[in-house]
PDB file of C-alpha atoms in Angstrom:
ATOM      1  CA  UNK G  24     -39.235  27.325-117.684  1.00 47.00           C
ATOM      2  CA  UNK G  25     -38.623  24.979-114.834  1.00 47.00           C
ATOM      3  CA  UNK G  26     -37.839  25.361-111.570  1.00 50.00           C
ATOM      4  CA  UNK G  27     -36.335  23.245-109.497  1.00 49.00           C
ATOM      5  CA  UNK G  28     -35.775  22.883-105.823  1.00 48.00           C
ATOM      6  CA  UNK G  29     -33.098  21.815-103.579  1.00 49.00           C
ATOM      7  CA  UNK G  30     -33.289  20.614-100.207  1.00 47.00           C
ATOM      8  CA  UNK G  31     -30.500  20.451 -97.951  1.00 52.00           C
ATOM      9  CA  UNK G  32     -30.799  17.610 -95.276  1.00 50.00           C
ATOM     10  CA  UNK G  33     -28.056  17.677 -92.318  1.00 51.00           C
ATOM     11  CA  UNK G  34     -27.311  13.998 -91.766  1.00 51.00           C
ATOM     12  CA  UNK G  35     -27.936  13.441 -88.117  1.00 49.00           C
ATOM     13  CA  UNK G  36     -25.681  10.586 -85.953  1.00 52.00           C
ATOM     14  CA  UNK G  37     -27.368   7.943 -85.562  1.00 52.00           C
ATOM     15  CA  UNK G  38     -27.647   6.793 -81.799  1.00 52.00           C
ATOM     16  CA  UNK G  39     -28.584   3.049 -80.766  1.00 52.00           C
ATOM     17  CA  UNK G  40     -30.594   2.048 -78.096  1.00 49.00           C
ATOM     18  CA  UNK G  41     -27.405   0.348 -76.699  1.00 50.00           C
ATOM     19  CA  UNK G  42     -25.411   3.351 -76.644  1.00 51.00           C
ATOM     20  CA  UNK G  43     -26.881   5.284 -73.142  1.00 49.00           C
ATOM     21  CA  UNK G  44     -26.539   2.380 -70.705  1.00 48.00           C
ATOM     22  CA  UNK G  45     -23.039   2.169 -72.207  1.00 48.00           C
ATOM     23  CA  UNK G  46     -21.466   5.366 -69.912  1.00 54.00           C
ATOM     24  CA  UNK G  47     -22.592   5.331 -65.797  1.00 54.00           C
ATOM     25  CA  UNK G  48     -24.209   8.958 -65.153  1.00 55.00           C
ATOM     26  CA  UNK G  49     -22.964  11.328 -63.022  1.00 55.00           C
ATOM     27  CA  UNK G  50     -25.624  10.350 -60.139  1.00 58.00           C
ATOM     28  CA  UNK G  51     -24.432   6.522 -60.062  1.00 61.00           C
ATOM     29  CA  UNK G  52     -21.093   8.175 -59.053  1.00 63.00           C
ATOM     30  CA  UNK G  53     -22.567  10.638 -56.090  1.00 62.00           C
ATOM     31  CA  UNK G  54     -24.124   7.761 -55.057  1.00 58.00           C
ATOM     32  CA  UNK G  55     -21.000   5.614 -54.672  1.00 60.00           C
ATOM     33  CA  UNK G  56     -18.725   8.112 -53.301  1.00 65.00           C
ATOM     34  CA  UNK G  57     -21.445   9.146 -50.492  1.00 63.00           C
ATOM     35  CA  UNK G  58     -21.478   5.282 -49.709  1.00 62.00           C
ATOM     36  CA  UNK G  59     -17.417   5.076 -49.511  1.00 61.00           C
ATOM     37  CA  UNK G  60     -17.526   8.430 -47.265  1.00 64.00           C
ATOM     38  CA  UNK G  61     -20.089   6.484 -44.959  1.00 68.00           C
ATOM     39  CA  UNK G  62     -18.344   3.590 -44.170  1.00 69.00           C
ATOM     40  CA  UNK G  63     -15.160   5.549 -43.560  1.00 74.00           C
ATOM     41  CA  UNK G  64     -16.563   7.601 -40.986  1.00 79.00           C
ATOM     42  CA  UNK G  65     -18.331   4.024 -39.614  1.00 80.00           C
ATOM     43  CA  UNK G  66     -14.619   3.106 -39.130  1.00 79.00           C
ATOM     44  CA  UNK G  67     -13.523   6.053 -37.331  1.00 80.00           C
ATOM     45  CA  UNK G  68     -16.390   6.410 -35.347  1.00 80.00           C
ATOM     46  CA  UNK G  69     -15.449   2.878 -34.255  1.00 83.00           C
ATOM     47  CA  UNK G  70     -11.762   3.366 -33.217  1.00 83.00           C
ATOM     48  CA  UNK G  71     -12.873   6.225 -31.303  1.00 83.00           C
ATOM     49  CA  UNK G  72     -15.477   4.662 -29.115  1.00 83.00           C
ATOM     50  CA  UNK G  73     -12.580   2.116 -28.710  1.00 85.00           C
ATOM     51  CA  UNK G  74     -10.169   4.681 -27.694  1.00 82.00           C
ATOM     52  CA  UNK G  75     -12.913   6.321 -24.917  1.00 82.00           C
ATOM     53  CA  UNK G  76     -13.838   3.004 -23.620  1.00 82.00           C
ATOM     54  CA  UNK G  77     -10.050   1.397 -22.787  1.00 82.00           C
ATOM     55  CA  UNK G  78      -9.299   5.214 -21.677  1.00 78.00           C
ATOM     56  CA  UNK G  79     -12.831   4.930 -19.165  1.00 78.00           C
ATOM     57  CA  UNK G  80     -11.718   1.418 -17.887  1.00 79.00           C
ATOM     58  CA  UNK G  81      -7.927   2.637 -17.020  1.00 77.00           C
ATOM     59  CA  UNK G  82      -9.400   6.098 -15.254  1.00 75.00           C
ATOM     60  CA  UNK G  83     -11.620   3.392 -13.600  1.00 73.00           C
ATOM     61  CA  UNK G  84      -8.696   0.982 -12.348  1.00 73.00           C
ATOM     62  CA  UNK G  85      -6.543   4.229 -11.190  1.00 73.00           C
ATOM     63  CA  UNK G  86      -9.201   5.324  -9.180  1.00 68.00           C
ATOM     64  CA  UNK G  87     -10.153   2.040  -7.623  1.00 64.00           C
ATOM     65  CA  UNK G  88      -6.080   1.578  -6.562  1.00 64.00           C
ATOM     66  CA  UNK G  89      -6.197   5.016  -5.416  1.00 62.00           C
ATOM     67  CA  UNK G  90      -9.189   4.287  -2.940  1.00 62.00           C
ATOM     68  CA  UNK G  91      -7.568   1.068  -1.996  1.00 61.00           C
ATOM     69  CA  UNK G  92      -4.295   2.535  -0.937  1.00 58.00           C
ATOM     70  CA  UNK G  93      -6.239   4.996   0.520  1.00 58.00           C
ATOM     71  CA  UNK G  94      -7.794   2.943   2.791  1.00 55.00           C
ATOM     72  CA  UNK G  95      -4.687   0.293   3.597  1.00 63.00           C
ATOM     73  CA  UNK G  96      -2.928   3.267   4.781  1.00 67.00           C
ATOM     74  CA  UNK G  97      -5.821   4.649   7.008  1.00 73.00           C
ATOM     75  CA  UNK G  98      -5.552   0.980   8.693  1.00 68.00           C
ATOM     76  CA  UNK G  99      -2.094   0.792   9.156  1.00 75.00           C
ATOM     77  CA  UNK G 100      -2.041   4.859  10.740  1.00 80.00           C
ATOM     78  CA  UNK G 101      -5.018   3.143  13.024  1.00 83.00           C
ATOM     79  CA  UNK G 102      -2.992   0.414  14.034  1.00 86.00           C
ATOM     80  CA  UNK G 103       0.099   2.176  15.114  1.00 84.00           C
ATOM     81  CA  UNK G 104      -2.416   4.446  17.014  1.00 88.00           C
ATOM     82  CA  UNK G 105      -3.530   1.252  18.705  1.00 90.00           C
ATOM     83  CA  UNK G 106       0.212  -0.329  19.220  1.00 91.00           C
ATOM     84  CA  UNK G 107       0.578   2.762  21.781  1.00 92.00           C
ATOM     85  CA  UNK G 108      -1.521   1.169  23.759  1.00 93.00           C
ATOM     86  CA  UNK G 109       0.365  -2.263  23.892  1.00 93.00           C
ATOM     87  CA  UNK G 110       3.734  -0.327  24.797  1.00 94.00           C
ATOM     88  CA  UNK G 111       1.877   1.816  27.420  1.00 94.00           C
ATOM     89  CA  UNK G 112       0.383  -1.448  28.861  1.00 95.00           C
ATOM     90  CA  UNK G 113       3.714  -3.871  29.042  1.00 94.00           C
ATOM     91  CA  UNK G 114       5.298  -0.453  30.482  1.00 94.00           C
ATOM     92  CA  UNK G 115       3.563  -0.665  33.091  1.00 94.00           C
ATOM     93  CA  UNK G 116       3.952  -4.328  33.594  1.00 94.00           C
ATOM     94  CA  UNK G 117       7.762  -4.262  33.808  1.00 93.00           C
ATOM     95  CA  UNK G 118       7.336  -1.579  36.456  1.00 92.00           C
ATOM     96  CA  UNK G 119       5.217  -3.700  38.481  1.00 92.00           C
ATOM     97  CA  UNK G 120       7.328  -6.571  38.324  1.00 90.00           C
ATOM     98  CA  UNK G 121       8.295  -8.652  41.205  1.00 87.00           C
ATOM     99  CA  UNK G 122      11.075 -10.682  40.180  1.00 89.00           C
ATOM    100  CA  UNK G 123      12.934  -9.286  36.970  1.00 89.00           C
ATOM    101  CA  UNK G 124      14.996 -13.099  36.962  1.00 89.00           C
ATOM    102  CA  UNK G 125      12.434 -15.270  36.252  1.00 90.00           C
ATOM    103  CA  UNK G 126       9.834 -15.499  33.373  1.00 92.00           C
ATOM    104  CA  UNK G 127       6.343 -14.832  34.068  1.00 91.00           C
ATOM    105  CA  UNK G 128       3.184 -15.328  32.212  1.00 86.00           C
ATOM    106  CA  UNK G 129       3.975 -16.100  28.485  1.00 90.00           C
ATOM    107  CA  UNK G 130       4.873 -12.204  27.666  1.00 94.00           C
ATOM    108  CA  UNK G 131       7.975 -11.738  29.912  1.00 95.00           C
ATOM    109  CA  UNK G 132      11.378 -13.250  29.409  1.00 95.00           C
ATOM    110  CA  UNK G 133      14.120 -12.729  31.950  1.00 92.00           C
ATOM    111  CA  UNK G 134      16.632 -13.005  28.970  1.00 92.00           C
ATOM    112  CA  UNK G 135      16.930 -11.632  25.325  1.00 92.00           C
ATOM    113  CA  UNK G 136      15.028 -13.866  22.926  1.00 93.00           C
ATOM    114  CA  UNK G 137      15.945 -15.450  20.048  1.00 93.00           C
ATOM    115  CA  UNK G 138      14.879 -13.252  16.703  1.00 92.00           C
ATOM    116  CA  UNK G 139      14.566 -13.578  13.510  1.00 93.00           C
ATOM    117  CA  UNK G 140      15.628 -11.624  10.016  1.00 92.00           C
ATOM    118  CA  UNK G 141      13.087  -8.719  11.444  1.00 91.00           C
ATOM    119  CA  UNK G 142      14.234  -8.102  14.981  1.00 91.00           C
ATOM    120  CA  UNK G 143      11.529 -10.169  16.091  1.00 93.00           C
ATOM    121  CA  UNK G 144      11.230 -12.442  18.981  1.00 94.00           C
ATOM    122  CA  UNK G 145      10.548 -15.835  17.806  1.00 93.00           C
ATOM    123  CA  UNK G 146       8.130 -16.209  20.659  1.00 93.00           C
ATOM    124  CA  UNK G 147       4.290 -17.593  20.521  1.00 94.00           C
ATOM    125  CA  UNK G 148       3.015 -14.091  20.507  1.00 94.00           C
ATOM    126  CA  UNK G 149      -0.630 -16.066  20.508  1.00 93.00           C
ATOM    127  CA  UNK G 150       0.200 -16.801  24.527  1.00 92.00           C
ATOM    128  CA  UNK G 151       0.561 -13.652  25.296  1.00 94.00           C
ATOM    129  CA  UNK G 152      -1.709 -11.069  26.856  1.00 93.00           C
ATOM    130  CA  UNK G 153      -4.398  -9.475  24.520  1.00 94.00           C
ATOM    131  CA  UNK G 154      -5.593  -5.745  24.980  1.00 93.00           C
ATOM    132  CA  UNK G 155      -8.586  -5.132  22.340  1.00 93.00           C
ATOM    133  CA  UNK G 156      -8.688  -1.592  20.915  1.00 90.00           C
ATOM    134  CA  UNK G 157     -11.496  -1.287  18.756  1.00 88.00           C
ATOM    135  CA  UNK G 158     -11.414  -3.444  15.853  1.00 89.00           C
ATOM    136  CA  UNK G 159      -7.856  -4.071  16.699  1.00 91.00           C
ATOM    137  CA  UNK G 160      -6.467  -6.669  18.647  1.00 93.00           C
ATOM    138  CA  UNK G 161      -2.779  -5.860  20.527  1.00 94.00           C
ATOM    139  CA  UNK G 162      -0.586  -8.731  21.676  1.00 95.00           C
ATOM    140  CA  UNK G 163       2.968  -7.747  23.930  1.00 96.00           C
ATOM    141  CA  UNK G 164       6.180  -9.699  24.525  1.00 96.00           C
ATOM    142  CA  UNK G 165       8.712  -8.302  26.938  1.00 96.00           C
ATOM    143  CA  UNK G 166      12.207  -9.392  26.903  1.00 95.00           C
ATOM    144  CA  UNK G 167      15.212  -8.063  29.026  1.00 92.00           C
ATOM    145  CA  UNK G 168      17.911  -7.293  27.207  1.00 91.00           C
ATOM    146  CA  UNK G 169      20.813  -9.459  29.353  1.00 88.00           C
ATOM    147  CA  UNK G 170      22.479 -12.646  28.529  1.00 88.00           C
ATOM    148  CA  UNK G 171      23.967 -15.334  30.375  1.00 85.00           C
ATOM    149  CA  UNK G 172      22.852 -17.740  33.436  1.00 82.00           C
ATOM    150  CA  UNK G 173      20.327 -16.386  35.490  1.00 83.00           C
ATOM    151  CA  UNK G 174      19.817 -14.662  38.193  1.00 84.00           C
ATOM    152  CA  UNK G 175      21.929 -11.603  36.562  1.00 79.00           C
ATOM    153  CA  UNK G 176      24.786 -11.204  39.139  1.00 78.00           C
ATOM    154  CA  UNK G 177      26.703  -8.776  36.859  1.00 76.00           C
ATOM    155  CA  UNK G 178      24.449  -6.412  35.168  1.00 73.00           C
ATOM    156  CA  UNK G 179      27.014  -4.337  33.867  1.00 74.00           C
ATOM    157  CA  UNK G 180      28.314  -7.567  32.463  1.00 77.00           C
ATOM    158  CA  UNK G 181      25.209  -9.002  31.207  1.00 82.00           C
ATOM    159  CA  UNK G 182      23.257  -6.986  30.814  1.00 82.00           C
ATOM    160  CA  UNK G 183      22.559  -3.790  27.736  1.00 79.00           C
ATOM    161  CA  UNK G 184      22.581  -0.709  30.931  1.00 71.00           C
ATOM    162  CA  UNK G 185      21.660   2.842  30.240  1.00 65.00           C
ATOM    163  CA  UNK G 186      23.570   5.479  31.067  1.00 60.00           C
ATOM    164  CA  UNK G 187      22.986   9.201  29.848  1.00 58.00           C
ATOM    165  CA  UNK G 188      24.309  11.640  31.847  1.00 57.00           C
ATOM    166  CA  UNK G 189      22.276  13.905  33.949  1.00 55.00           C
ATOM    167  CA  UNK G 190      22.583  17.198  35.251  1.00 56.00           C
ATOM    168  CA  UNK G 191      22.949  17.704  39.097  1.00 56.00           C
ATOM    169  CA  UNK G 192      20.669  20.369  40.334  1.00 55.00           C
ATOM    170  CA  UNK G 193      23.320  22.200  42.379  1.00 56.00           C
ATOM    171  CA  UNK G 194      26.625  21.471  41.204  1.00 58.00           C
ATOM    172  CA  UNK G 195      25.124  21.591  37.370  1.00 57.00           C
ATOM    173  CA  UNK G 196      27.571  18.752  36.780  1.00 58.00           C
ATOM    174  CA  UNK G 197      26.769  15.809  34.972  1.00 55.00           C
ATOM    175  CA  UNK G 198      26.812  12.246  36.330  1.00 58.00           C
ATOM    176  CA  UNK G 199      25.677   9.075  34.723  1.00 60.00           C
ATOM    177  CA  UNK G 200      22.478   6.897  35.521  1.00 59.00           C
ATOM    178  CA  UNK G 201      22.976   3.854  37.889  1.00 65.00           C
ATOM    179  CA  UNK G 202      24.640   1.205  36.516  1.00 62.00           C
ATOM    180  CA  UNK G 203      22.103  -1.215  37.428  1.00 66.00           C
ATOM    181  CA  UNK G 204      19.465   0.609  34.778  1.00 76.00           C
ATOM    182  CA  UNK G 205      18.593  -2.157  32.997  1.00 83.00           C
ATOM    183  CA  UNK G 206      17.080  -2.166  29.328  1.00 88.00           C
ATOM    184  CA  UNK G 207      14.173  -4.055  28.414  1.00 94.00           C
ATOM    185  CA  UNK G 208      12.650  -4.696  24.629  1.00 95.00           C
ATOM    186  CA  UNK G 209       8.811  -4.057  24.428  1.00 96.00           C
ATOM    187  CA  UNK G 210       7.752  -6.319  20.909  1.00 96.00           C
ATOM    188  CA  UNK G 211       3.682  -5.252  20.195  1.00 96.00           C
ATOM    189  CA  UNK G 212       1.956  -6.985  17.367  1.00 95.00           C
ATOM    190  CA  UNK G 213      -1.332  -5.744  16.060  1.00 94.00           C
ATOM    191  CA  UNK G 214      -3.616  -7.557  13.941  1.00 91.00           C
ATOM    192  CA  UNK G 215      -6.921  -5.231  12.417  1.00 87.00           C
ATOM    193  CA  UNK G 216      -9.502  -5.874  10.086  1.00 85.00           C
ATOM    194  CA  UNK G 217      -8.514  -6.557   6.091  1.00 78.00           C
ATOM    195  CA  UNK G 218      -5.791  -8.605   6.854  1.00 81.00           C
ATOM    196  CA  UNK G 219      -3.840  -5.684   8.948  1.00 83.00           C
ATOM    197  CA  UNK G 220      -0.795  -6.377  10.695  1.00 87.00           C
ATOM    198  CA  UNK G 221       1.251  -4.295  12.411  1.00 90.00           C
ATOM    199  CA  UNK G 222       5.033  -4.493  14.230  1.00 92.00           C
ATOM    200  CA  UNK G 223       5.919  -1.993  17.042  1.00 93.00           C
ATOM    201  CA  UNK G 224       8.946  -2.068  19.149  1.00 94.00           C
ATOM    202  CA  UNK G 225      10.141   0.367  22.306  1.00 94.00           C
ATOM    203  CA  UNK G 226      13.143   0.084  24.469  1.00 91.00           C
ATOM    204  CA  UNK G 227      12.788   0.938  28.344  1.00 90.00           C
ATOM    205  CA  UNK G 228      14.782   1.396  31.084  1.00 86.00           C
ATOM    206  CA  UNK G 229      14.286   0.549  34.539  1.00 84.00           C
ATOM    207  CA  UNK G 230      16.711   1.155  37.590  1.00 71.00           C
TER     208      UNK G 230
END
């Protein structure tokens, strides 16, 4: 008796040298999405530093403004300081006046000057007298405040007069100053370092 065998083969699929370049693995795609990540952050990264360095610059200007405001203001306080001492010094040139009628020296006019949108004389303030206070210099006009042909004859007339009342020291009554109290317009100009200028007027009386 014969025997006979029987083999069962499983068929297997046949795969072609083609076939595994066909599909990209699962690294190429790691890869690629690490890459896109990168230059996403690159990008923010960027906008940032942007951001920081316009914010840096405008901190920068604000505090530069800040210092120079600073400092225009700390030259203008100085120069009113200084302007005291023009007022204090025509003061006590009105007071030692001679003759109130007739203009002397290129700082003081007999009658009320001409002025201009500002209330200021339109005199040549570069004629008159200079008092030097530090890095400041101080230039003073003095003008009396009456109108008309001179010599005043009528000063009540003429003339812008004071008269407050003041208290008499035994009746405790009031009575006015002297009509003849005349008023006279001190104009001080001070020029400082950076460009400073400074206007400073004072009314006094005299009489």
């Amino acid at each position: 008796a014969s025997r006979s065998h029987h083999c069962d083969r499983d068929t297997l699929p046949h795969r072609g040298a083609g076939d595994s370049a066909a599909q990209p693995g699962a690294g190429d795609q790691d890869v690629k999405t690490r890459h896109d990540q990168s230059g996403v952050t690159m990008v923010v990264v960027l906008v940032l530093l942007t951001v920081m360095l316009l914010g840096g610059m405008a901190l920068a200007r604000m505090t530069e403004v800040g210092t120079l405001a600073a400092g225009n203001a700390a030259f203008r306080e100085t120069s009113l300081q200084a302007s005291e001492v023009g007022v204090n010094t025509a003061f006590a040139a009105v007071q030692a006046l001679a003759d109130e009628n007739t203009n002397a020296g290129g700082w003081y006019f007999a009658s009320q000057q001409a002025q201009d949108a500002n209330g200021v004389p339109t005199v040549d303030f570069n004629a008159a007298p200079e008092v030097v206070v530090g890095a400041y210099r101080v230039r003073y006009v003095v003008d009396r405040v009456c109108t008309g042909a001179m010599p005043v004859t009528e000063p009540l007339r003429q003339c812008l007069v004071k008269q407050v009342p003041q208290l008499e020291s035994a009746t405790n009554k009031e009575k006015p100053d002297p009509p003849t109290a005349r008023q006279f317009r001190i104009t001080v100009r001070v020029m400082g370092p950076k460009d400073t200028q400074a206007w400073v007027q004072a009314l006094i009386t005299k009489g």
